[in-house]
Amino acid sequence: MFKTKITELLGIEYPIVVGTMMHLSQAEFVGAVSEAGALGLLASANYQDRESFRQAIREIRKRTAKPFGVNLNMFPARKRLDNKVYIDVILDEGVNIVETSGHKAPEDYVDRLKKGGVTLIHKCVGVRYAKKAESLGVDAVTVVGYENGGATGRLDITTLCLVPRVVDNVNIPVIAGGGVSDGRGMAALLALGAEGVIMGTRFLVADECPLHPKIKKMLLTATELDTTLVLRSVGNTHRVWKNRASETTAEMEARGAGLEELFSIISGDQTKKMYFDGEADSGLLACGQGIGLVNDRKPVVGIVAEIMAEAEAARKRLNGL
Ligand SMILES: Cc1cc2nc3c(=O)[nH]c(=O)nc-3n(C[C@H](O)[C@H](O)[C@H](O)COP(=O)(O)O)c2cc1C
C-alpha cells in the first residue's frame, strides 16, 4: 500500500488522480475511477447549463460513495458557463474537492471555495506558478511536465526535472505527472517527493472512457513518437496525437493562421466528431508521450490494480538493490 499525504488529504485508497479530460471526463467514467479507489475529476466545462452539470454530479454519486472532484477550467474557451456558476452548483451539491487548471492562478475562486469547505488543488506547469498557488492558500498543487497529454504551457520542463524542483519549493503536497502511464513511473515520481500521481493518457483506453472504440484501437498501436505539440503560435500549446488534424493545424500555424481560422479544426464540434463518432482525422486528441506504454484495454479498476502492482514491484526492486 502507498499511504501518502494525498491519499490522506483526499480520502482516496491509492495516490492516483485521473486527470480531467475535456469531453471525456463525464459521470460514468469519473464514477468508475473513484469507485476503483483513485480520484476521478468531472470536467465542469462539458456542461453548458447548471442543471446538466448538477445531474452529472448526482450521476457520479449513484455510481460511487467514494471521493471525487470537479475541475474548473480556466483555459480560454468559447463555450462554457462562467466558473462562478459552476461554483454555485459545486457548493450547493456539497462537492468537496475541486481542481483548477488554466493559464492563471485561481485567485478569483479560492476564497469562496475554501469558505465552502472545499479541498482545492491547482494544476500548473512550473515552479513559480506552483508557489503562487500555494501563496493563495490552495491545499495541494499538481504539476505536469512537458511529456503530458493536453496543455503543456510554454516552459517545456520535463517531468523528471520539474517534480523535484516543485517539491523543494512548496510546502503543500505535490501531485505530479506528465508521461506517467504505469506503476514504475508512479513509483519514480513518489521517489522524487510527489505525494500523488496524475495520469490522463493511460486512461484514454479504459473501457469506461467514452472515447470511440476505433480511436482506442488506434491508440493501442501508437508509440512515444506519435505525439506532437500544436497551438503554440496562439499561446495555447497542447500535446496531441499525431493525425491529419494535427498536421493541418501545424501547417496553418506555420503560415500564420490566427485563432479564428484555426477554429475550423480545433473547435469542440470537430473534436467530438473524432472522440464520439470515431472520425480519426477530424479533430485534435490530447495525448501524452506515455501512450507508448499503453498496450491494452481493460476496465478502470483493472488499470488501477495493474498500476499499483507495478509500483509495488518497483519498490521491491529498489529495496533489493
Ligand atoms: C484527452 C485529454 C484531454 C484533456 N483535457 C484536459 C482539460 O480539459 N483540462 C485539464 O486541466 N487537463 C486536461 N488534460 C490533461 C490531464 O488532465 C492530465 O493533466 C494529463 O493527461 C497528465 O499527463 P499524461 O497524459 O501524460 O498522463 C487532458 C488530457 C487528455 C489526454
XYZ file of C-alpha atoms and ligand atoms in Angstrom:
352
model
C 0.000 0.000 0.000
C 1.086 3.557 -0.602
C -0.305 5.886 2.064
C 0.677 9.459 1.358
C -0.330 12.996 2.282
C -2.516 12.993 -0.822
C -4.370 9.752 -0.012
C -4.974 11.267 3.433
C -5.973 14.741 2.217
C -8.387 13.435 -0.402
C -9.562 10.300 1.416
C -8.674 8.011 -1.502
C -7.214 4.495 -1.416
C -4.445 4.939 -3.985
C -2.303 8.022 -4.709
C -3.638 8.207 -8.270
C -5.578 11.104 -9.767
C -7.048 10.520 -13.204
C -6.606 13.860 -14.920
C -9.581 15.816 -16.186
C -10.138 15.101 -19.867
C -12.354 17.570 -21.671
C -15.398 15.895 -23.281
C -14.385 12.514 -21.803
C -14.472 13.124 -18.052
C -18.193 12.541 -17.769
C -20.098 10.998 -14.881
C -19.786 7.301 -15.783
C -16.025 7.468 -16.277
C -15.406 9.661 -13.225
C -17.597 7.397 -11.089
C -15.658 4.321 -12.255
C -12.324 5.957 -11.419
C -13.373 6.944 -7.924
C -15.034 3.599 -7.277
C -11.705 1.961 -8.207
C -10.029 3.861 -5.357
C -8.350 6.648 -7.367
C -9.624 10.226 -7.693
C -11.968 10.941 -10.597
C -12.423 14.534 -11.752
C -15.543 15.718 -13.570
C -14.883 18.290 -16.318
C -17.376 21.041 -15.468
C -16.715 22.711 -18.840
C -18.522 19.797 -20.540
C -21.801 21.198 -19.265
C -23.442 24.227 -20.827
C -26.092 24.781 -18.177
C -26.263 24.431 -14.444
C -28.887 21.673 -14.402
C -26.962 19.262 -16.641
C -23.868 19.884 -14.512
C -25.877 19.200 -11.352
C -27.251 15.985 -12.879
C -23.727 14.823 -13.743
C -22.647 15.289 -10.114
C -25.666 13.308 -8.939
C -24.957 10.618 -11.526
C -21.452 10.170 -10.094
C -22.927 9.782 -6.618
C -25.193 6.990 -7.896
C -22.061 5.177 -9.074
C -19.822 5.682 -6.065
C -19.868 6.797 -2.474
C -16.116 7.439 -2.641
C -14.457 10.861 -3.072
C -14.458 12.559 -6.454
C -13.714 16.085 -7.582
C -14.693 18.672 -10.165
C -12.332 20.531 -12.481
C -12.809 24.245 -13.090
C -11.312 25.085 -16.448
C -9.578 28.470 -16.688
C -8.212 27.993 -20.209
C -9.579 30.224 -22.948
C -12.802 28.656 -24.250
C -15.667 29.695 -26.433
C -18.457 27.663 -24.930
C -18.542 27.428 -21.185
C -20.514 28.873 -18.323
C -18.904 31.408 -16.030
C -16.930 29.383 -13.464
C -18.860 31.214 -10.740
C -21.988 29.378 -11.893
C -20.229 26.014 -11.644
C -19.068 27.003 -8.158
C -22.681 27.754 -7.137
C -23.596 24.185 -8.077
C -20.432 22.670 -6.561
C -21.207 24.268 -3.195
C -24.912 23.554 -3.452
C -24.268 19.866 -4.151
C -21.626 19.562 -1.425
C -18.740 18.585 -3.714
C -15.675 18.904 -1.521
C -12.748 18.506 -3.930
C -12.069 20.978 -6.751
C -9.170 21.134 -9.186
C -8.484 24.354 -11.081
C -6.362 24.392 -14.222
C -5.511 27.028 -16.777
C -3.177 29.789 -17.692
C -3.588 31.730 -14.482
C -3.754 31.242 -10.733
C -7.184 30.607 -9.210
C -7.264 33.844 -7.194
C -10.836 34.655 -8.214
C -12.152 31.427 -6.741
C -10.016 30.464 -3.733
C -11.870 32.393 -1.036
C -15.325 31.187 -1.931
C -14.270 27.560 -2.368
C -12.251 27.490 0.842
C -15.076 29.117 2.817
C -17.336 26.418 1.367
C -15.105 23.718 2.888
C -13.625 22.597 -0.422
C -10.190 20.961 -0.695
C -8.584 22.858 -3.536
C -5.935 21.559 -5.930
C -4.410 23.764 -8.604
C -2.740 22.262 -11.680
C 0.135 24.062 -13.393
C 3.413 23.505 -15.246
C 6.116 25.442 -13.416
C 7.713 26.233 -10.048
C 6.644 29.863 -9.930
C 3.030 29.014 -10.747
C 3.028 26.347 -8.011
C 4.408 28.840 -5.480
C 1.815 31.415 -6.475
C -0.986 28.866 -6.000
C 0.425 27.928 -2.589
C 0.531 31.597 -1.584
C -3.172 31.866 -2.442
C -3.993 29.075 0.013
C -4.640 26.020 -2.168
C -4.298 22.680 -0.365
C -2.232 20.845 -2.970
C -0.626 21.555 -6.273
C -0.489 19.349 -9.363
C 2.402 19.791 -11.758
C 2.766 18.143 -15.132
C 5.877 18.025 -17.246
C 6.230 18.641 -20.938
C 5.616 14.975 -21.838
C 1.993 15.236 -20.760
C -1.146 14.986 -22.831
C -3.011 18.282 -23.169
C -1.843 21.767 -22.248
C 1.912 21.934 -21.733
C 2.341 25.680 -21.239
C 5.440 27.327 -22.641
C 8.160 26.368 -20.166
C 8.854 22.921 -21.646
C 10.217 21.416 -18.434
C 10.381 17.631 -18.353
C 8.649 15.795 -15.538
C 11.925 14.440 -14.136
C 13.267 17.971 -13.633
C 10.040 19.745 -12.756
C 8.824 17.498 -9.958
C 11.799 17.705 -7.553
C 12.093 21.441 -8.237
C 8.479 21.961 -7.220
C 8.720 19.580 -4.255
C 11.711 21.580 -2.997
C 9.915 24.902 -3.378
C 6.472 24.389 -1.861
C 5.288 23.107 1.498
C 1.951 21.712 0.336
C 1.637 18.175 -1.101
C 2.502 17.803 -4.764
C 0.629 15.613 -7.240
C 2.859 15.039 -10.244
C 2.589 13.641 -13.733
C 3.253 14.026 -17.398
C 4.302 10.929 -19.295
C 3.454 8.530 -16.476
C 1.462 5.572 -17.752
C 2.426 2.733 -15.434
C 3.360 1.888 -11.864
C 7.089 2.216 -12.496
C 6.537 5.843 -13.408
C 4.315 6.304 -10.397
C 6.976 4.866 -8.047
C 9.569 7.116 -9.676
C 7.524 10.259 -9.020
C 6.854 9.223 -5.426
C 10.621 8.724 -5.088
C 11.088 12.300 -6.322
C 8.919 13.538 -3.464
C 5.457 13.668 -5.034
C 2.615 12.569 -2.757
C 0.385 11.523 -5.640
C 0.475 10.924 -9.367
C -1.802 12.245 -12.115
C -2.401 10.232 -15.279
C -4.561 11.004 -18.274
C -3.206 9.254 -21.335
C -3.141 5.784 -19.678
C -6.886 6.005 -19.063
C -7.875 7.086 -22.586
C -8.309 3.417 -23.486
C -10.127 2.395 -20.291
C -13.380 0.587 -21.039
C -15.421 3.271 -19.263
C -13.722 6.169 -21.084
C -16.283 7.303 -23.677
C -13.712 7.637 -26.486
C -14.800 5.797 -29.680
C -13.533 2.160 -29.770
C -11.933 2.773 -33.163
C -9.765 5.565 -31.738
C -8.872 3.445 -28.710
C -7.717 0.685 -31.040
C -5.511 3.117 -32.958
C -4.034 4.482 -29.730
C -3.027 0.991 -28.640
C -0.599 0.798 -31.537
C 0.783 4.331 -31.016
C 4.268 4.864 -29.594
C 6.034 7.702 -27.796
C 6.867 9.094 -31.248
C 3.221 9.621 -32.131
C 2.535 12.900 -30.335
C 3.286 16.462 -31.312
C 2.894 19.998 -29.987
C 0.359 22.325 -31.593
C -1.181 25.743 -30.952
C 1.986 27.336 -29.567
C 1.585 30.192 -32.055
C -1.659 31.211 -30.350
C -0.309 30.819 -26.814
C -2.175 27.621 -26.047
C 0.413 24.843 -26.553
C -1.065 21.348 -26.449
C 0.492 17.917 -26.829
C -1.754 15.865 -29.097
C -1.843 12.600 -31.017
C -0.334 12.912 -34.489
C -3.081 12.703 -37.124
C -4.181 14.652 -40.182
C -5.814 17.321 -38.000
C -2.581 17.915 -36.048
C -0.611 18.125 -39.312
C -3.083 20.614 -40.785
C -3.005 22.657 -37.575
C 0.798 22.814 -37.722
C 0.707 23.848 -41.392
C -1.830 26.579 -40.667
C 0.228 27.867 -37.739
C 3.378 27.899 -39.898
C 1.683 30.229 -42.359
C 0.463 32.499 -39.579
C -3.179 31.477 -39.245
C -4.969 33.139 -36.344
C -7.321 31.649 -33.788
C -10.457 32.280 -35.856
C -9.074 30.292 -38.783
C -7.714 27.551 -36.526
C -11.159 27.083 -35.045
C -12.191 25.221 -38.209
C -10.040 22.392 -36.832
C -9.803 22.874 -33.099
C -13.452 23.584 -32.312
C -15.253 21.322 -29.885
C -17.532 20.133 -32.716
C -14.578 18.756 -34.701
C -13.177 17.174 -31.550
C -16.473 15.494 -30.752
C -16.711 14.002 -34.264
C -13.429 12.329 -33.570
C -13.979 11.320 -29.951
C -17.511 10.010 -30.290
C -18.025 9.160 -33.984
C -14.553 7.671 -34.485
C -13.587 10.028 -37.345
C -9.878 9.721 -36.637
C -8.727 12.734 -38.653
C -11.499 15.181 -37.757
C -10.009 16.821 -34.725
C -7.244 17.007 -32.161
C -6.884 14.454 -29.389
C -4.744 15.460 -26.413
C -2.283 12.645 -25.798
C 0.972 12.332 -23.869
C 4.228 10.611 -24.750
C 3.264 7.906 -22.260
C 0.956 6.500 -24.956
C 3.959 4.346 -25.912
C 3.417 2.423 -22.670
C -0.286 1.838 -23.250
C -0.803 -1.553 -24.822
C -4.057 -2.971 -23.578
C -7.662 -2.139 -22.874
C -9.396 -3.012 -19.649
C -11.812 -1.547 -17.132
C -10.565 1.301 -14.934
C -10.440 -0.975 -11.906
C -8.049 -3.295 -13.767
C -5.787 -0.432 -14.829
C -5.602 0.898 -11.274
C -4.815 -2.594 -9.916
C -2.120 -3.071 -12.541
C -0.510 0.315 -11.777
C -0.459 -0.461 -8.056
C 1.081 -3.910 -8.629
C 3.755 -2.389 -10.885
C 4.516 0.297 -8.305
C 4.887 -2.347 -5.578
C 7.201 -4.338 -7.857
C 9.298 -1.199 -8.453
C 9.520 -0.605 -4.711
C 10.630 -4.216 -4.104
C 13.177 -3.971 -6.881
C 14.723 -0.862 -5.312
C 14.693 -2.411 -1.849
C 16.605 -5.357 -3.268
C 19.397 -3.288 -4.807
C -7.751 13.760 -23.973
C -7.244 14.655 -22.865
C -7.981 15.778 -22.522
C -7.522 16.620 -21.504
N -8.308 17.688 -21.134
C -7.921 18.463 -20.086
C -8.750 19.518 -19.614
O -9.820 19.777 -20.138
N -8.311 20.245 -18.555
C -7.142 19.979 -17.924
O -6.779 20.639 -16.964
N -6.324 18.988 -18.355
C -6.692 18.226 -19.401
N -5.892 17.179 -19.806
C -4.645 16.882 -19.053
C -4.884 15.796 -17.992
O -5.812 16.220 -17.032
C -3.574 15.408 -17.273
O -3.011 16.540 -16.648
C -2.568 14.812 -18.250
O -3.222 13.902 -19.096
C -1.436 14.103 -17.498
O -0.415 13.718 -18.377
P -0.392 12.313 -19.170
O -1.415 12.446 -20.256
O 0.983 12.243 -19.693
O -0.739 11.241 -18.203
C -6.304 16.339 -20.839
C -5.558 15.218 -21.211
C -6.011 14.379 -22.201
C -5.178 13.171 -22.564
